[in-house]
GROMACS .gro file of C-alpha atoms in nm:
model
  357
    1UNK     CA    1  -3.691   5.251   6.955
    2UNK     CA    2  -3.991   5.335   6.742
    3UNK     CA    3  -4.298   5.183   6.678
    4UNK     CA    4  -4.396   5.164   6.322
    5UNK     CA    5  -4.678   5.041   6.151
    6UNK     CA    6  -4.629   4.945   5.734
    7UNK     CA    7  -4.943   4.807   5.557
    8UNK     CA    8  -4.963   4.690   5.192
    9UNK     CA    9  -4.636   4.502   5.357
   10UNK     CA   10  -4.584   4.265   5.031
   11UNK     CA   11  -4.737   4.486   4.658
   12UNK     CA   12  -4.412   4.605   4.513
   13UNK     CA   13  -4.392   4.911   4.701
   14UNK     CA   14  -4.453   4.765   5.041
   15UNK     CA   15  -4.133   4.525   5.044
   16UNK     CA   16  -3.861   4.795   4.898
   17UNK     CA   17  -4.025   4.995   5.224
   18UNK     CA   18  -3.936   4.695   5.495
   19UNK     CA   19  -3.650   4.540   5.328
   20UNK     CA   20  -3.531   4.924   5.358
   21UNK     CA   21  -3.649   4.975   5.686
   22UNK     CA   22  -3.543   4.599   5.812
   23UNK     CA   23  -3.210   4.724   5.693
   24UNK     CA   24  -3.163   5.065   5.795
   25UNK     CA   25  -3.372   5.199   6.037
   26UNK     CA   26  -3.373   5.094   6.434
   27UNK     CA   27  -3.710   5.061   6.520
   28UNK     CA   28  -4.019   4.792   6.592
   29UNK     CA   29  -4.140   4.743   6.202
   30UNK     CA   30  -4.527   4.591   6.187
   31UNK     CA   31  -4.568   4.476   5.833
   32UNK     CA   32  -4.972   4.394   5.780
   33UNK     CA   33  -5.093   4.245   5.495
   34UNK     CA   34  -5.394   4.003   5.436
   35UNK     CA   35  -5.141   3.705   5.315
   36UNK     CA   36  -4.822   3.586   5.495
   37UNK     CA   37  -4.716   3.365   5.274
   38UNK     CA   38  -4.690   3.680   4.973
   39UNK     CA   39  -4.352   3.804   5.223
   40UNK     CA   40  -4.020   3.730   5.060
   41UNK     CA   41  -3.857   3.912   5.331
   42UNK     CA   42  -3.594   3.782   5.538
   43UNK     CA   43  -3.750   3.867   5.902
   44UNK     CA   44  -3.484   3.678   6.140
   45UNK     CA   45  -3.249   3.975   6.032
   46UNK     CA   46  -3.270   4.080   6.319
   47UNK     CA   47  -3.582   4.112   6.620
   48UNK     CA   48  -3.877   4.384   6.651
   49UNK     CA   49  -3.985   4.246   6.309
   50UNK     CA   50  -4.340   4.129   6.347
   51UNK     CA   51  -4.647   3.998   6.099
   52UNK     CA   52  -4.956   4.182   6.143
   53UNK     CA   53  -5.186   3.920   5.926
   54UNK     CA   54  -5.556   4.004   5.927
   55UNK     CA   55  -5.774   4.232   5.634
   56UNK     CA   56  -5.789   4.665   5.666
   57UNK     CA   57  -6.216   4.585   5.674
   58UNK     CA   58  -6.122   4.367   6.033
   59UNK     CA   59  -5.882   4.669   6.123
   60UNK     CA   60  -6.001   4.673   6.443
   61UNK     CA   61  -5.937   4.420   6.560
   62UNK     CA   62  -5.583   4.509   6.547
   63UNK     CA   63  -5.677   4.828   6.814
   64UNK     CA   64  -5.439   4.795   7.094
   65UNK     CA   65  -5.154   4.707   6.833
   66UNK     CA   66  -5.260   5.073   6.727
   67UNK     CA   67  -5.267   5.270   7.006
   68UNK     CA   68  -4.877   5.198   7.044
   69UNK     CA   69  -4.742   5.286   6.698
   70UNK     CA   70  -4.567   5.611   6.680
   71UNK     CA   71  -4.530   5.615   6.313
   72UNK     CA   72  -4.784   5.468   5.988
   73UNK     CA   73  -4.705   5.390   5.696
   74UNK     CA   74  -5.002   5.327   5.470
   75UNK     CA   75  -4.921   5.226   5.161
   76UNK     CA   76  -5.201   4.978   5.137
   77UNK     CA   77  -5.446   4.965   4.830
   78UNK     CA   78  -5.740   4.807   4.624
   79UNK     CA   79  -5.719   4.794   4.260
   80UNK     CA   80  -6.034   4.641   4.161
   81UNK     CA   81  -6.414   4.709   4.244
   82UNK     CA   82  -6.547   4.991   4.268
   83UNK     CA   83  -6.720   4.854   4.652
   84UNK     CA   84  -6.422   4.715   4.806
   85UNK     CA   85  -6.143   4.978   4.608
   86UNK     CA   86  -6.389   5.253   4.807
   87UNK     CA   87  -6.446   5.082   5.066
   88UNK     CA   88  -6.054   5.012   5.145
   89UNK     CA   89  -5.917   5.291   5.010
   90UNK     CA   90  -6.099   5.492   5.204
   91UNK     CA   91  -6.328   5.370   5.499
   92UNK     CA   92  -6.079   5.134   5.681
   93UNK     CA   93  -5.785   5.359   5.571
   94UNK     CA   94  -6.024   5.666   5.794
   95UNK     CA   95  -6.058   5.462   6.030
   96UNK     CA   96  -5.715   5.365   6.097
   97UNK     CA   97  -5.640   5.760   6.110
   98UNK     CA   98  -5.902   5.713   6.397
   99UNK     CA   99  -5.766   5.393   6.578
  100UNK     CA  100  -5.474   5.529   6.631
  101UNK     CA  101  -5.319   5.725   6.934
  102UNK     CA  102  -5.263   6.108   6.937
  103UNK     CA  103  -5.081   6.116   7.269
  104UNK     CA  104  -4.780   5.871   7.104
  105UNK     CA  105  -4.836   5.864   6.701
  106UNK     CA  106  -4.644   6.132   6.550
  107UNK     CA  107  -4.691   6.103   6.206
  108UNK     CA  108  -4.884   5.926   5.964
  109UNK     CA  109  -4.681   5.851   5.525
  110UNK     CA  110  -5.021   5.826   5.393
  111UNK     CA  111  -4.930   5.691   5.032
  112UNK     CA  112  -5.165   5.894   4.697
  113UNK     CA  113  -5.131   5.957   4.332
  114UNK     CA  114  -4.975   6.253   4.184
  115UNK     CA  115  -5.270   6.141   3.931
  116UNK     CA  116  -5.511   6.366   4.115
  117UNK     CA  117  -5.273   6.725   4.070
  118UNK     CA  118  -5.240   6.939   3.797
  119UNK     CA  119  -4.889   7.099   3.705
  120UNK     CA  120  -4.885   7.350   3.992
  121UNK     CA  121  -4.966   7.098   4.246
  122UNK     CA  122  -5.306   7.178   4.273
  123UNK     CA  123  -5.632   6.924   4.308
  124UNK     CA  124  -5.713   6.797   3.930
  125UNK     CA  125  -6.077   6.844   4.007
  126UNK     CA  126  -6.125   6.613   3.634
  127UNK     CA  127  -5.987   6.319   3.885
  128UNK     CA  128  -6.310   6.365   4.065
  129UNK     CA  129  -6.536   6.259   3.822
  130UNK     CA  130  -6.354   6.130   3.530
  131UNK     CA  131  -6.065   5.879   3.719
  132UNK     CA  132  -6.107   5.552   3.744
  133UNK     CA  133  -6.275   5.369   4.120
  134UNK     CA  134  -5.909   5.426   4.173
  135UNK     CA  135  -5.802   5.734   4.086
  136UNK     CA  136  -6.179   5.858   4.242
  137UNK     CA  137  -6.131   5.655   4.558
  138UNK     CA  138  -5.776   5.853   4.673
  139UNK     CA  139  -5.946   6.174   4.570
  140UNK     CA  140  -6.213   6.084   4.871
  141UNK     CA  141  -5.979   5.956   5.076
  142UNK     CA  142  -5.737   6.284   5.065
  143UNK     CA  143  -6.108   6.402   5.122
  144UNK     CA  144  -6.128   6.327   5.436
  145UNK     CA  145  -5.777   6.290   5.556
  146UNK     CA  146  -5.737   6.595   5.588
  147UNK     CA  147  -6.044   6.722   5.821
  148UNK     CA  148  -5.917   6.418   6.059
  149UNK     CA  149  -5.839   6.607   6.415
  150UNK     CA  150  -5.501   6.399   6.335
  151UNK     CA  151  -5.418   6.618   6.018
  152UNK     CA  152  -5.137   6.838   6.089
  153UNK     CA  153  -4.881   6.497   6.181
  154UNK     CA  154  -5.024   6.437   5.759
  155UNK     CA  155  -4.772   6.330   5.534
  156UNK     CA  156  -4.889   6.308   5.200
  157UNK     CA  157  -4.644   6.125   4.918
  158UNK     CA  158  -4.751   6.161   4.597
  159UNK     CA  159  -4.557   5.912   4.336
  160UNK     CA  160  -4.611   5.980   3.974
  161UNK     CA  161  -4.528   5.626   3.757
  162UNK     CA  162  -4.383   5.364   4.053
  163UNK     CA  163  -4.127   5.140   3.799
  164UNK     CA  164  -3.971   4.826   4.024
  165UNK     CA  165  -3.987   4.482   4.107
  166UNK     CA  166  -3.702   4.206   4.135
  167UNK     CA  167  -3.688   3.798   4.134
  168UNK     CA  168  -3.806   3.870   4.520
  169UNK     CA  169  -4.007   4.183   4.530
  170UNK     CA  170  -4.323   4.204   4.283
  171UNK     CA  171  -4.243   4.414   3.962
  172UNK     CA  172  -4.503   4.744   3.960
  173UNK     CA  173  -4.770   4.779   3.703
  174UNK     CA  174  -4.550   4.980   3.389
  175UNK     CA  175  -4.221   4.764   3.497
  176UNK     CA  176  -4.371   4.491   3.468
  177UNK     CA  177  -4.578   4.548   3.149
  178UNK     CA  178  -4.262   4.715   3.009
  179UNK     CA  179  -4.062   4.355   2.856
  180UNK     CA  180  -4.450   4.392   2.592
  181UNK     CA  181  -4.441   4.784   2.572
  182UNK     CA  182  -4.028   4.732   2.429
  183UNK     CA  183  -4.189   4.559   2.119
  184UNK     CA  184  -4.326   4.852   1.984
  185UNK     CA  185  -3.987   5.026   1.963
  186UNK     CA  186  -3.980   4.953   1.634
  187UNK     CA  187  -4.261   5.141   1.537
  188UNK     CA  188  -4.288   5.414   1.764
  189UNK     CA  189  -3.917   5.460   1.664
  190UNK     CA  190  -4.071   5.670   1.346
  191UNK     CA  191  -4.376   5.884   1.590
  192UNK     CA  192  -4.318   6.240   1.728
  193UNK     CA  193  -4.588   6.222   1.990
  194UNK     CA  194  -4.703   6.548   2.249
  195UNK     CA  195  -4.713   6.472   2.581
  196UNK     CA  196  -4.451   6.447   2.912
  197UNK     CA  197  -4.426   6.228   3.264
  198UNK     CA  198  -4.224   6.129   3.530
  199UNK     CA  199  -4.082   5.777   3.745
  200UNK     CA  200  -4.037   5.692   4.050
  201UNK     CA  201  -3.866   5.377   4.121
  202UNK     CA  202  -3.982   5.190   4.463
  203UNK     CA  203  -3.623   5.157   4.571
  204UNK     CA  204  -3.631   5.553   4.568
  205UNK     CA  205  -3.937   5.566   4.767
  206UNK     CA  206  -3.832   5.361   5.023
  207UNK     CA  207  -3.541   5.609   5.066
  208UNK     CA  208  -3.773   5.890   5.138
  209UNK     CA  209  -3.952   5.719   5.352
  210UNK     CA  210  -3.702   5.577   5.582
  211UNK     CA  211  -3.608   5.921   5.584
  212UNK     CA  212  -3.923   6.118   5.684
  213UNK     CA  213  -3.935   5.861   5.940
  214UNK     CA  214  -3.621   6.040   6.129
  215UNK     CA  215  -3.812   6.353   6.022
  216UNK     CA  216  -4.205   6.430   6.204
  217UNK     CA  217  -4.335   6.690   6.080
  218UNK     CA  218  -4.386   6.968   6.231
  219UNK     CA  219  -4.687   7.067   6.018
  220UNK     CA  220  -4.918   6.908   5.726
  221UNK     CA  221  -4.690   6.857   5.435
  222UNK     CA  222  -4.671   6.658   5.071
  223UNK     CA  223  -4.421   6.585   4.855
  224UNK     CA  224  -4.368   6.471   4.485
  225UNK     CA  225  -4.235   6.199   4.377
  226UNK     CA  226  -4.105   6.195   4.036
  227UNK     CA  227  -3.700   6.231   3.896
  228UNK     CA  228  -3.698   6.546   3.583
  229UNK     CA  229  -3.958   6.542   3.383
  230UNK     CA  230  -3.932   6.293   3.040
  231UNK     CA  231  -4.128   6.351   2.715
  232UNK     CA  232  -4.215   6.035   2.521
  233UNK     CA  233  -3.955   6.207   2.190
  234UNK     CA  234  -3.713   6.197   2.463
  235UNK     CA  235  -3.842   5.898   2.640
  236UNK     CA  236  -3.829   5.736   2.335
  237UNK     CA  237  -3.497   5.837   2.150
  238UNK     CA  238  -3.304   5.705   2.496
  239UNK     CA  239  -3.489   5.370   2.484
  240UNK     CA  240  -3.353   5.321   2.086
  241UNK     CA  241  -3.025   5.406   2.199
  242UNK     CA  242  -2.969   5.222   2.422
  243UNK     CA  243  -3.136   4.887   2.169
  244UNK     CA  244  -2.887   5.032   1.910
  245UNK     CA  245  -3.220   5.098   1.688
  246UNK     CA  246  -3.166   5.415   1.470
  247UNK     CA  247  -3.425   5.646   1.428
  248UNK     CA  248  -3.425   5.829   1.075
  249UNK     CA  249  -3.714   6.031   1.048
  250UNK     CA  250  -3.996   6.073   1.305
  251UNK     CA  251  -4.408   6.184   1.185
  252UNK     CA  252  -4.604   6.413   1.438
  253UNK     CA  253  -4.893   6.267   1.533
  254UNK     CA  254  -5.093   6.567   1.569
  255UNK     CA  255  -5.350   6.577   1.851
  256UNK     CA  256  -5.610   6.571   1.524
  257UNK     CA  257  -5.482   6.270   1.391
  258UNK     CA  258  -5.419   6.138   1.709
  259UNK     CA  259  -5.851   6.186   1.772
  260UNK     CA  260  -5.935   6.035   1.438
  261UNK     CA  261  -5.749   5.690   1.486
  262UNK     CA  262  -5.886   5.673   1.804
  263UNK     CA  263  -6.230   5.698   1.684
  264UNK     CA  264  -6.134   5.494   1.446
  265UNK     CA  265  -6.040   5.195   1.622
  266UNK     CA  266  -6.394   5.284   1.867
  267UNK     CA  267  -6.582   5.261   1.632
  268UNK     CA  268  -6.409   4.936   1.457
  269UNK     CA  269  -6.434   4.834   1.880
  270UNK     CA  270  -6.060   4.740   1.851
  271UNK     CA  271  -6.012   5.009   2.170
  272UNK     CA  272  -6.227   5.092   2.436
  273UNK     CA  273  -6.194   5.453   2.614
  274UNK     CA  274  -6.321   5.527   2.938
  275UNK     CA  275  -6.387   5.847   3.044
  276UNK     CA  276  -6.041   5.908   3.235
  277UNK     CA  277  -5.827   5.804   2.909
  278UNK     CA  278  -5.959   6.077   2.712
  279UNK     CA  279  -5.898   6.263   2.994
  280UNK     CA  280  -5.501   6.181   2.969
  281UNK     CA  281  -5.468   6.133   2.572
  282UNK     CA  282  -5.627   6.537   2.591
  283UNK     CA  283  -5.397   6.662   2.901
  284UNK     CA  284  -5.085   6.505   2.779
  285UNK     CA  285  -4.833   6.654   2.991
  286UNK     CA  286  -4.833   6.466   3.348
  287UNK     CA  287  -4.532   6.723   3.507
  288UNK     CA  288  -4.521   6.882   3.784
  289UNK     CA  289  -4.313   7.178   3.904
  290UNK     CA  290  -4.226   7.046   4.244
  291UNK     CA  291  -4.180   6.682   4.135
  292UNK     CA  292  -3.871   6.561   4.353
  293UNK     CA  293  -3.652   6.227   4.390
  294UNK     CA  294  -3.438   6.188   4.698
  295UNK     CA  295  -3.159   6.368   4.616
  296UNK     CA  296  -3.359   6.631   4.792
  297UNK     CA  297  -3.369   6.443   5.140
  298UNK     CA  298  -2.933   6.392   5.061
  299UNK     CA  299  -3.059   5.996   5.070
  300UNK     CA  300  -2.907   5.823   4.722
  301UNK     CA  301  -3.089   5.806   4.405
  302UNK     CA  302  -3.142   5.432   4.281
  303UNK     CA  303  -3.297   5.440   3.950
  304UNK     CA  304  -3.227   5.803   3.779
  305UNK     CA  305  -3.298   5.775   3.367
  306UNK     CA  306  -3.492   5.523   3.195
  307UNK     CA  307  -3.164   5.382   3.091
  308UNK     CA  308  -3.086   5.292   3.433
  309UNK     CA  309  -3.435   5.150   3.467
  310UNK     CA  310  -3.452   4.856   3.217
  311UNK     CA  311  -3.047   4.771   3.316
  312UNK     CA  312  -3.236   4.727   3.655
  313UNK     CA  313  -3.524   4.508   3.457
  314UNK     CA  314  -3.275   4.317   3.277
  315UNK     CA  315  -3.318   4.437   2.998
  316UNK     CA  316  -3.161   4.498   2.717
  317UNK     CA  317  -2.833   4.380   2.557
  318UNK     CA  318  -2.628   4.226   2.790
  319UNK     CA  319  -2.319   4.434   2.799
  320UNK     CA  320  -2.567   4.688   2.908
  321UNK     CA  321  -2.720   4.521   3.203
  322UNK     CA  322  -2.360   4.365   3.330
  323UNK     CA  323  -2.215   4.719   3.322
  324UNK     CA  324  -2.464   4.835   3.556
  325UNK     CA  325  -2.356   4.854   3.934
  326UNK     CA  326  -2.582   4.724   4.181
  327UNK     CA  327  -2.415   4.791   4.508
  328UNK     CA  328  -2.644   5.085   4.532
  329UNK     CA  329  -2.538   5.198   4.938
  330UNK     CA  330  -2.880   5.043   5.001
  331UNK     CA  331  -2.751   4.966   5.320
  332UNK     CA  332  -2.622   5.328   5.430
  333UNK     CA  333  -2.718   5.529   5.733
  334UNK     CA  334  -2.833   5.881   5.672
  335UNK     CA  335  -2.822   6.065   5.991
  336UNK     CA  336  -2.879   6.427   5.901
  337UNK     CA  337  -3.096   6.579   6.091
  338UNK     CA  338  -3.137   6.911   5.843
  339UNK     CA  339  -3.464   7.028   5.690
  340UNK     CA  340  -3.475   6.868   5.265
  341UNK     CA  341  -3.329   7.084   4.960
  342UNK     CA  342  -3.578   7.142   4.764
  343UNK     CA  343  -3.908   7.321   4.899
  344UNK     CA  344  -4.194   7.159   5.031
  345UNK     CA  345  -4.500   7.088   4.774
  346UNK     CA  346  -4.706   7.366   4.821
  347UNK     CA  347  -5.041   7.125   5.004
  348UNK     CA  348  -5.332   7.111   4.762
  349UNK     CA  349  -5.634   7.288   4.858
  350UNK     CA  350  -5.830   7.059   5.080
  351UNK     CA  351  -6.056   6.874   4.774
  352UNK     CA  352  -6.453   6.952   4.779
  353UNK     CA  353  -6.727   6.787   4.567
  354UNK     CA  354  -6.777   6.935   4.294
  355UNK     CA  355  -7.157   7.002   4.225
  356UNK     CA  356  -7.182   6.858   3.906
  357UNK     CA  357  -7.110   6.495   4.041
   0.00000   0.00000   0.00000
């Protein structure tokens, strides 16, 4: 029986992964959390579930257990405070990798972010010197992980916009903000905006992780996780249909007009734009040619459209919500031994420090 470690188990993605592995994976599971009270899981559902309560800053305390781990899933991350973010996301994450036994551990699944990549899956240099503390820490960590002795057993996942959460699991940042964002739909339906994106539901991420545990890598591999791309106009149109709002005319919000509005609002003190915010406003198209869902791994897909995401979130007309079936095959096991049907994401080159930094 494999011994699997999951860090960040109390977060949104962590809850979905833990729930899926408890239900579907025949493994001994070690859940690493700061506060076990934040775990809303049925820990008595089966044997072989252990909670490791501690801080990644003290990861060395768990050295004896780490040396016995067959697969480590590194989903823990810090978001706020520059010092804590870099300490947890870079220094302690790399330390954990060093504490794994290379003679035992066959795979490390590391969660990065698609914000680091350009459309072709190459490292986006702007992330290194314009990104938020979180994004820059992920850039630095990826740089260091590629240099570690166990890098050939590394599977890096680059999720796009993450949705998920319910009464039993914490909401992702985006899902938590959906009710407030929907209030702007009456205005947004009259505007045409250039831009595009992908999203992925946390349950779909969990299904992919479950598959990967059973299919350790022969070499370093990377996957970008996301649905088919959405343009902003398509997203707004779909949301309007979902909420029964008509779209009569749409006024193009051109780049120069957008810049003018941003400049005006900034001067008035209404809007504050950091360097990364301005970059995103200019870049606009956060889509990737090699993005994939669990379908590429013959996994069930929980959420394929924005309408699915809204129904799952419990937003919108009650008839829409009640029509959704929640009997997804979460308990279905997948014993396929063949390779994913989608081509693997191209391995990005190891990022090097920009001399301008």
